[in-house]
Amino acid sequence: MSDSRIDALQLEHIEHLQAAYADILNQHGYDAILIGSGAAPMRYADDQAHHHHGYGHFLHWTGLAGTEHSWLLVDKDGGARLFLHTPVDFWHATASIPDAPWTQRIDVTGQPGPEAPDIDYPERLAVIGDPAQVSDVKGDLNPATLLSALDNLRVAKTPYEVACIDHANAIAAKGHEAAREAFLAGASEFEINLAYQRATGQREALAPYHSIIGLNDHAGILHYQYYDTRSPARPRSLLIDAGVRYRGYCSDITRTTAAPGENRFQALIGGLESLQKRLCEAVAPGVDYMELHRRCHQGIAALLKASELVHTLDDNAIVERGITRAFFPHGLGHFLGIQVHDVAGKPRPSPEDHPALRLTHCLKPGMVVTIEPGLYFIPSLLEPVLDGPDGQYLNRTLIDELKGCGGIRIEDNVLVTEAGARNLTRTHLPV
Ligand code: GLY
Ligand code: MN
Ligand code: MN
C-alpha cells in the first residue's frame, strides 16, 4: 500500500479515536485525559538509559515510538493536542515539529522541558502513563476502569492499523528470507542477526522485541536471548522469531529451517506447518481462541503419533496425560498490535490446564492474532515424562536423535475479517 494511502487511513484512524475517546471520557465522567509518552529509565548507578519504545495509548494516537517526555491531551469532544518535547540539546538529535498529514487532526506544540504542559486543565482530568513520568500531575492517575476501556478500544484494529501491521510483515518477510539464506550458507547466530537487520533496515533496538535466533539445541529455548558468534560444527536447524515495528505497529513471525540431510526433523517441520496452516484457516469470527488452542494440542498429539515420537496411546490420551504440554508448553498465540503481546487479551482467565495461554477471546472482525504452534525437545520438560510412568510411551531413541535440533515454531499474524481471516504473513512469506 502506498504511503499516501496509509496517510489517508491514518486520518480516519484518528477520527475514530476522537469519537471513541469522546464517548469513553463522557461515560467515565472526565473532561479530558492527559497521556504521557513515558521516557526511558536510566540504568541503575549509570549515566546510560535503556531504549524507549513508548506507552501504548500514546502510540495509539501518534505512532511515535521512541518519543520521550511528550504529552497528548484529549478533551471530552475528542480534540487532541500533542506537546512534543523539543529540547535544546547539543548532545542528541532532537525532535522537530512534524508536518505529516496526521497533524491536520492533532495540534502539535513544541515544548523545551520534560514536565507536563503548563496550561489550564479542566477540572476532571484523567492522567495516564508510566508513574515515573505522570505521578506529579494533578488528576486521577491511571484510573483502572478507564484504562480497561482504553485497552478494549485497541482490541479491534482500524484499517490503518491493519495496513501498518501488514507493512511490518512485508518488511520482516525480507529479513526472514535473508536469515534462512544466511543459515543455509553456514552463518552463525550473530551473522544471521546481521543478515536480518540488513534486509529489514531496522536496528534491533527499534524492533518490537529482541530477535530470537537459535541454532541447533538453542532452537529449543523459547526466548533464547544470545547470539553465538561462531557457527556450530554441524549446523542442523535454525529457529528465528523476529519482527519489525512500522509506525508503532509490530509484526511477530517465526520460521524454522532444517539443514540439508535432516530428513526426520524436516518431516516434523512439514507436519507442524500443515497443522499451523489449518489453524490459521480456522480463524474466523465467533471462533473461541481457547478451543483453537485445544485443537492445536490434538494436532500436536496426532503429529507425535505419526512421527513415532509417542506410541501406543491414542491422541486423546496423549493430550489428557499432559504429554503434548511437555512438547508444546506455550500458548497458541496472542493479540498483536502496538505491543507484541497486545493488551486486553484475557477477558476470561486462562484455563487451569493451559496457564500460559495469553488470549481467551471469542474472535471478532478486526482482531489481529498470532498463530504459533510449537514442538520442542526441552530437556527440563521431557526428562520428567521420560522418567515417569508415561516414559514407556515415548521413543527415547528418536528424542535423543532430534533434541540436537532444539525445536520448531511456526508463527503467522492473522487478521479476523467478516468473512473469515486474512493471513498477513503468508502473503509476503509463503513458506
Ligand atoms: N516473539 C514472542 C512471541 O512470539 O510471543
Ligand atoms: Mn508471538
Ligand atoms: Mn514470536
Coordinates of C-alpha atoms and ligand atoms in Angstrom, one line a residue:
M1 CA 0.0 0.0 0.0
S2 CA 1.3 3.5 -0.9
D3 CA 2.4 5.9 1.8
S4 CA -0.3 8.3 0.8
R5 CA -3.0 5.7 1.1
I6 CA -1.6 4.8 4.6
D7 CA -1.6 8.5 5.5
A8 CA -5.2 8.8 4.4
L9 CA -6.2 5.8 6.5
Q10 CA -4.3 7.4 9.5
L11 CA -6.6 10.4 9.3
E12 CA -9.7 8.1 9.5
H13 CA -8.0 6.2 12.4
I14 CA -7.5 9.4 14.3
E15 CA -11.1 10.5 13.7
H16 CA -12.2 7.1 15.0
L17 CA -10.1 7.6 18.2
Q18 CA -11.6 11.1 18.6
A19 CA -15.1 9.8 18.6
A20 CA -14.3 6.8 20.8
Y21 CA -12.3 8.8 23.3
A22 CA -15.2 11.4 23.5
D23 CA -17.6 8.6 24.3
I24 CA -15.3 6.9 26.9
L25 CA -14.4 10.2 28.6
N26 CA -18.1 11.1 28.9
Q27 CA -19.0 7.7 30.2
H28 CA -16.3 7.9 32.9
G29 CA -17.1 11.5 33.9
Y30 CA -13.9 13.1 32.7
D31 CA -13.4 16.5 30.9
A32 CA -10.1 15.5 29.4
I33 CA -7.3 12.9 29.5
L34 CA -3.5 13.6 29.6
I35 CA -1.4 10.8 28.2
G36 CA 2.3 10.7 28.9
S37 CA 4.6 9.2 26.3
G38 CA 6.9 7.9 29.0
A39 CA 10.7 8.1 28.9
A40 CA 13.5 5.5 29.1
P41 CA 14.7 4.9 32.6
M42 CA 18.4 5.2 33.4
R43 CA 20.4 2.1 34.0
Y44 CA 21.0 1.6 37.7
A45 CA 24.0 3.6 39.0
D46 CA 24.9 4.6 35.5
D47 CA 24.5 7.6 33.1
Q48 CA 23.2 5.4 30.3
A49 CA 19.5 5.0 29.5
H50 CA 17.6 1.9 28.3
H51 CA 15.9 2.1 24.9
H52 CA 12.4 3.7 24.9
H53 CA 9.6 2.1 23.0
G54 CA 6.7 4.2 24.1
Y55 CA 3.5 3.9 26.0
G56 CA 0.8 2.0 24.1
H57 CA -2.0 4.5 24.5
F58 CA 0.3 7.4 23.4
L59 CA 1.3 5.3 20.3
H60 CA -2.3 4.5 19.5
W61 CA -2.7 8.2 18.6
T62 CA 0.7 9.2 17.4
G63 CA 2.6 6.1 16.3
L64 CA 5.7 7.9 17.7
A65 CA 7.6 5.0 19.1
G66 CA 10.8 6.2 20.8
T67 CA 9.4 9.7 21.6
E68 CA 10.0 10.7 25.2
H69 CA 8.9 13.4 27.7
S70 CA 5.9 14.3 25.5
W71 CA 2.2 14.6 26.3
L72 CA -1.1 14.2 24.5
L73 CA -4.1 16.0 25.8
V74 CA -7.5 14.8 24.5
D75 CA -10.7 16.6 25.6
K76 CA -14.1 15.2 26.0
D77 CA -15.1 16.4 22.5
G78 CA -12.2 14.4 21.0
G79 CA -10.0 17.4 20.3
A80 CA -6.3 16.4 20.6
R81 CA -3.1 18.4 21.3
L82 CA 0.4 16.9 21.3
F83 CA 3.0 18.6 23.4
L84 CA 6.2 17.4 21.8
H85 CA 9.5 17.5 23.7
T86 CA 11.8 19.7 21.6
P87 CA 14.6 20.5 23.9
V88 CA 17.8 22.4 23.1
D89 CA 20.3 19.6 23.4
F90 CA 23.6 19.5 21.5
W91 CA 24.4 16.0 22.8
H92 CA 21.4 14.4 21.0
A93 CA 19.3 14.7 17.9
T94 CA 16.1 16.3 18.9
A95 CA 12.5 16.2 17.6
S96 CA 11.2 18.9 15.4
I97 CA 7.5 19.7 14.8
P98 CA 6.3 17.3 12.2
D99 CA 4.3 18.3 9.1
A100 CA 2.9 14.9 8.3
P101 CA -0.7 14.7 7.3
W102 CA -1.8 13.5 10.8
T103 CA -1.0 17.0 12.1
Q104 CA -4.3 18.0 10.3
R105 CA -6.1 16.2 13.2
I106 CA -3.7 16.6 16.1
D107 CA -2.5 20.1 17.0
V108 CA 1.3 19.9 17.8
T109 CA 3.2 22.3 20.0
G110 CA 6.9 22.0 20.9
Q111 CA 8.0 22.5 24.5
P112 CA 11.6 22.5 25.8
G113 CA 11.1 20.9 29.1
P114 CA 10.0 17.3 30.1
E115 CA 7.3 18.4 32.5
A116 CA 3.6 18.3 31.9
P117 CA 2.4 21.2 29.8
D118 CA 1.7 24.4 31.7
I119 CA -1.9 25.0 30.6
D120 CA -5.3 25.4 32.2
Y121 CA -6.5 21.9 32.7
P122 CA -10.2 21.2 33.0
E123 CA -11.4 20.2 36.4
R124 CA -12.0 16.5 35.9
L125 CA -8.7 15.3 34.4
A126 CA -7.5 11.7 34.0
V127 CA -3.8 11.3 33.7
I128 CA -2.4 8.0 32.3
G129 CA 1.1 6.7 31.7
D130 CA 4.2 5.5 33.5
P131 CA 4.1 6.7 37.1
A132 CA 7.7 7.7 36.8
Q133 CA 6.6 10.4 34.4
V134 CA 3.0 11.3 35.4
S135 CA 2.7 10.9 39.1
D136 CA 3.3 14.6 39.9
V137 CA 0.4 15.8 37.7
K138 CA -2.8 16.7 39.4
G139 CA -5.6 14.5 38.3
D140 CA -6.9 10.9 38.6
L141 CA -3.8 8.8 38.0
N142 CA -4.2 5.7 35.9
P143 CA -7.8 5.0 36.8
A144 CA -8.4 1.3 36.4
T145 CA -11.8 1.3 34.7
L146 CA -10.8 4.0 32.3
L147 CA -7.6 2.2 31.4
S148 CA -9.6 -1.0 30.8
A149 CA -11.9 0.8 28.4
L150 CA -9.0 2.3 26.5
D151 CA -7.3 -1.2 26.4
N152 CA -10.5 -2.7 25.0
L153 CA -10.6 0.1 22.3
R154 CA -7.3 -1.4 21.0
V155 CA -8.8 -4.9 20.5
A156 CA -10.4 -4.3 17.1
K157 CA -7.9 -2.8 14.7
T158 CA -8.8 0.0 12.3
P159 CA -7.9 -0.3 8.6
Y160 CA -4.9 2.0 9.3
E161 CA -3.6 -0.3 12.0
V162 CA -4.1 -3.4 9.8
A163 CA -2.2 -1.6 7.0
C164 CA 0.7 -0.9 9.4
I165 CA 0.8 -4.5 10.7
D166 CA 0.7 -5.7 7.1
H167 CA 3.6 -3.5 6.2
A168 CA 5.5 -4.6 9.2
N169 CA 5.0 -8.1 7.9
A170 CA 6.2 -7.2 4.4
I171 CA 9.5 -5.8 5.8
A172 CA 10.0 -8.7 8.3
A173 CA 9.4 -11.2 5.5
K174 CA 12.5 -9.9 3.7
G175 CA 14.5 -10.4 6.9
H176 CA 13.3 -14.0 7.3
E177 CA 14.3 -14.8 3.7
A178 CA 17.7 -13.3 4.3
A179 CA 18.1 -15.2 7.6
R180 CA 17.2 -18.5 6.0
E181 CA 19.8 -18.0 3.2
A182 CA 22.4 -17.0 5.7
F183 CA 21.8 -20.1 7.8
L184 CA 22.0 -22.4 4.7
A185 CA 25.3 -20.7 3.8
G186 CA 26.7 -21.6 7.3
A187 CA 26.3 -18.4 9.2
S188 CA 26.4 -18.1 12.9
E189 CA 23.5 -16.8 15.0
F190 CA 25.2 -13.4 15.2
E191 CA 25.7 -13.3 11.4
I192 CA 22.1 -14.4 10.8
N193 CA 21.0 -11.5 13.0
L194 CA 23.1 -9.1 10.9
A195 CA 21.5 -10.5 7.7
Y196 CA 18.0 -10.0 9.3
Q197 CA 18.8 -6.4 10.2
R198 CA 20.4 -5.6 6.9
A199 CA 17.4 -6.9 5.0
T200 CA 14.8 -5.2 7.2
G201 CA 16.8 -1.9 7.5
Q202 CA 15.9 -1.8 11.2
R203 CA 18.3 -1.8 14.1
E204 CA 17.5 -4.3 16.7
A205 CA 16.8 -1.7 19.4
L206 CA 13.9 -0.4 17.3
A207 CA 12.3 -3.8 16.7
P208 CA 9.3 -4.8 18.8
Y209 CA 11.3 -7.4 20.7
H210 CA 14.8 -8.9 20.8
S211 CA 15.0 -11.3 17.9
I212 CA 15.2 -15.0 18.9
I213 CA 17.7 -16.7 16.7
G214 CA 18.7 -20.2 17.8
L215 CA 20.8 -22.8 16.0
N216 CA 20.5 -26.5 16.9
D217 CA 19.6 -27.0 20.6
H218 CA 19.2 -23.3 21.1
A219 CA 16.1 -23.6 18.9
G220 CA 14.5 -25.3 21.9
I221 CA 15.0 -22.4 24.3
L222 CA 11.7 -20.5 23.9
H223 CA 13.0 -17.0 24.4
Y224 CA 16.7 -17.6 23.7
Q225 CA 18.5 -14.3 24.2
Y226 CA 22.1 -14.7 23.0
Y227 CA 23.8 -14.8 19.6
D228 CA 26.8 -17.1 19.3
T229 CA 29.4 -15.6 17.1
R230 CA 30.6 -19.0 15.9
S231 CA 28.7 -21.4 13.8
P232 CA 28.2 -24.9 15.3
A233 CA 30.4 -27.6 13.8
R234 CA 27.3 -29.3 12.4
P235 CA 24.5 -26.8 11.8
R236 CA 21.2 -28.8 12.0
S237 CA 18.4 -26.3 12.5
L238 CA 17.5 -22.6 12.7
L239 CA 14.6 -21.2 14.6
I240 CA 14.2 -17.4 14.1
D241 CA 11.4 -15.4 15.8
A242 CA 11.8 -11.8 14.7
G243 CA 9.6 -8.9 13.8
V244 CA 9.6 -5.3 12.7
R245 CA 8.0 -2.1 14.0
Y246 CA 6.3 0.2 11.5
R247 CA 4.7 3.5 12.6
G248 CA 4.5 1.9 16.1
Y249 CA 2.9 -1.4 14.9
C250 CA 4.5 -4.8 15.2
S251 CA 5.0 -8.0 13.2
D252 CA 5.9 -11.2 15.1
I253 CA 7.0 -14.0 12.8
T254 CA 8.7 -17.3 13.4
R255 CA 10.2 -19.8 10.9
T256 CA 12.1 -23.0 11.4
T257 CA 14.5 -24.4 8.9
A258 CA 16.2 -27.8 8.8
A259 CA 19.7 -28.2 7.4
P260 CA 20.0 -30.4 4.3
G261 CA 20.0 -34.1 5.3
E262 CA 18.0 -33.6 8.5
N263 CA 15.1 -35.6 7.0
R264 CA 13.3 -36.6 10.2
F265 CA 13.4 -33.0 11.5
Q266 CA 12.3 -31.7 8.1
A267 CA 9.3 -34.1 8.1
L268 CA 8.4 -32.9 11.6
I269 CA 8.6 -29.2 10.4
G270 CA 6.3 -30.2 7.5
G271 CA 3.8 -31.8 9.8
L272 CA 3.8 -28.8 12.1
E273 CA 3.4 -26.4 9.2
S274 CA 0.3 -28.3 7.9
L275 CA -1.2 -28.0 11.4
Q276 CA -0.3 -24.3 11.6
K277 CA -1.9 -23.6 8.2
R278 CA -5.1 -25.5 9.2
L279 CA -5.2 -23.4 12.4
C280 CA -4.7 -20.2 10.5
E281 CA -7.5 -21.2 8.1
A282 CA -9.8 -21.9 11.1
V283 CA -9.6 -18.3 12.3
A284 CA -13.0 -16.7 11.9
P285 CA -15.5 -14.6 13.7
G286 CA -17.2 -16.5 16.6
V287 CA -14.3 -19.0 17.0
D288 CA -13.3 -19.4 20.6
Y289 CA -9.5 -19.0 20.7
M290 CA -9.2 -21.3 23.7
E291 CA -10.9 -24.0 21.5
L292 CA -8.3 -23.3 18.8
H293 CA -5.6 -23.8 21.3
R294 CA -7.1 -27.1 22.4
R295 CA -7.4 -28.1 18.7
C296 CA -3.7 -27.4 18.4
H297 CA -3.0 -29.8 21.2
Q298 CA -5.0 -32.5 19.4
G299 CA -3.0 -31.8 16.2
I300 CA 0.3 -32.0 18.1
A301 CA -0.8 -35.4 19.6
A302 CA -1.5 -36.6 16.1
L303 CA 1.9 -35.4 14.9
L304 CA 3.7 -37.0 17.8
K305 CA 2.0 -40.3 17.0
A306 CA 2.5 -40.1 13.2
S307 CA 6.2 -39.3 13.7
E308 CA 6.6 -42.2 16.2
L309 CA 7.8 -39.9 19.0
V310 CA 4.9 -41.3 21.0
H311 CA 3.4 -44.8 20.5
T312 CA 0.6 -47.0 21.8
L313 CA -1.6 -44.2 23.3
D314 CA -4.4 -42.6 21.2
D315 CA -4.4 -38.9 20.5
N316 CA -6.9 -38.0 23.3
A317 CA -4.8 -39.9 25.9
I318 CA -1.6 -38.2 24.7
V319 CA -3.3 -34.8 25.4
E320 CA -5.1 -35.9 28.6
R321 CA -1.8 -37.2 30.2
G322 CA -0.2 -33.8 29.6
I323 CA 2.3 -35.3 27.1
T324 CA 1.6 -32.7 24.4
R325 CA 2.3 -29.9 27.0
A326 CA 5.8 -31.3 27.5
F327 CA 6.4 -30.8 23.8
F328 CA 4.3 -27.6 23.4
P329 CA 4.4 -25.7 26.6
H330 CA 3.3 -22.2 25.5
G331 CA 0.0 -20.8 24.2
L332 CA -1.1 -20.9 20.6
G333 CA -0.7 -17.1 20.4
H334 CA -1.8 -13.6 21.4
F335 CA -3.1 -10.3 20.2
L336 CA -0.7 -8.3 18.1
G337 CA -0.7 -4.5 17.6
I338 CA 1.2 -1.7 19.2
Q339 CA 2.6 -4.2 21.7
V340 CA 3.8 -7.6 20.5
H341 CA 1.7 -9.2 23.2
D342 CA -1.1 -6.6 22.8
V343 CA -3.4 -5.6 25.6
A344 CA -6.8 -6.9 26.7
G345 CA -6.3 -10.5 25.5
K346 CA -7.8 -12.1 28.5
P347 CA -11.5 -11.3 29.3
R348 CA -11.5 -14.8 30.9
P349 CA -8.7 -16.3 32.8
S350 CA -6.5 -18.9 31.0
P351 CA -7.8 -22.5 31.5
E352 CA -6.2 -24.2 34.5
D353 CA -4.5 -26.8 32.4
H354 CA -3.2 -24.2 29.9
P355 CA -1.9 -21.3 32.2
A356 CA 0.4 -19.9 29.5
L357 CA -2.4 -19.0 27.1
R358 CA -2.4 -15.2 26.6
L359 CA -5.6 -15.0 24.6
T360 CA -9.1 -16.2 25.7
H361 CA -11.4 -14.2 23.5
C362 CA -14.1 -15.4 21.0
L363 CA -12.7 -13.9 17.8
K364 CA -14.3 -10.8 16.2
P365 CA -13.6 -8.9 13.0
G366 CA -10.7 -6.5 13.3
M367 CA -8.7 -8.6 15.8
V368 CA -5.1 -9.5 14.8
V369 CA -3.8 -12.6 16.4
T370 CA -0.7 -14.8 16.1
I371 CA -1.0 -18.5 15.4
E372 CA 2.2 -20.1 16.6
P373 CA 2.2 -23.8 17.4
G374 CA 5.5 -25.3 18.5
L375 CA 7.1 -28.7 19.1
Y376 CA 10.3 -28.7 21.1
F377 CA 12.8 -31.1 22.7
I378 CA 13.3 -29.3 26.0
P379 CA 15.2 -31.5 28.4
S380 CA 13.7 -30.0 31.6
L381 CA 10.2 -30.8 30.4
L382 CA 10.8 -34.1 28.7
E383 CA 13.0 -35.8 31.3
P384 CA 10.3 -35.9 34.0
V385 CA 8.0 -37.5 31.5
L386 CA 10.6 -40.0 30.3
D387 CA 11.5 -40.9 33.9
G388 CA 7.8 -41.2 34.9
P389 CA 5.1 -43.7 34.2
D390 CA 4.4 -42.3 30.7
G391 CA 8.1 -42.8 29.7
Q392 CA 7.1 -46.2 28.3
Y393 CA 5.1 -44.5 25.5
L394 CA 7.9 -42.1 24.4
N395 CA 10.5 -43.0 21.8
R396 CA 13.7 -42.2 23.6
T397 CA 16.0 -43.1 20.7
L398 CA 14.2 -40.7 18.4
I399 CA 14.0 -37.9 21.1
D400 CA 17.8 -38.3 21.6
E401 CA 18.4 -38.0 17.9
L402 CA 16.2 -34.9 17.4
K403 CA 16.9 -33.0 20.6
G404 CA 20.1 -31.6 19.0
C405 CA 17.7 -29.8 16.6
G406 CA 16.1 -28.0 19.5
G407 CA 12.6 -27.4 18.3
I408 CA 10.1 -25.9 15.9
R409 CA 7.9 -22.9 16.0
I410 CA 5.9 -21.5 13.0
E411 CA 4.2 -18.2 13.6
D412 CA 2.0 -16.1 11.4
N413 CA 0.0 -12.9 12.0
V414 CA -3.7 -13.3 11.1
L415 CA -6.5 -10.7 10.8
V416 CA -10.0 -11.8 11.6
T417 CA -12.3 -10.5 8.9
E418 CA -16.1 -10.5 8.5
A419 CA -15.8 -13.5 6.1
G420 CA -13.1 -15.4 7.9
A421 CA -9.4 -14.4 8.1
R422 CA -6.6 -12.8 6.2
N423 CA -3.1 -14.1 6.8
L424 CA -0.9 -11.0 6.9
T425 CA 2.3 -13.0 6.9
R426 CA 2.0 -15.6 4.2
T427 CA 1.1 -13.0 1.5
H428 CA 4.7 -11.8 2.0
L429 CA 6.4 -15.0 3.2
P430 CA 4.6 -18.1 1.8
V431 CA 7.0 -20.6 3.3
Ligands
GLY1 N1 8.1 -13.2 19.9 C1 7.4 -13.6 21.0 C2 6.2 -14.3 20.8 O1 6.1 -14.9 19.8 O2 5.3 -14.3 21.5
MN2 MN 4.1 -14.4 19.2
MN3 MN 7.2 -14.6 18.0

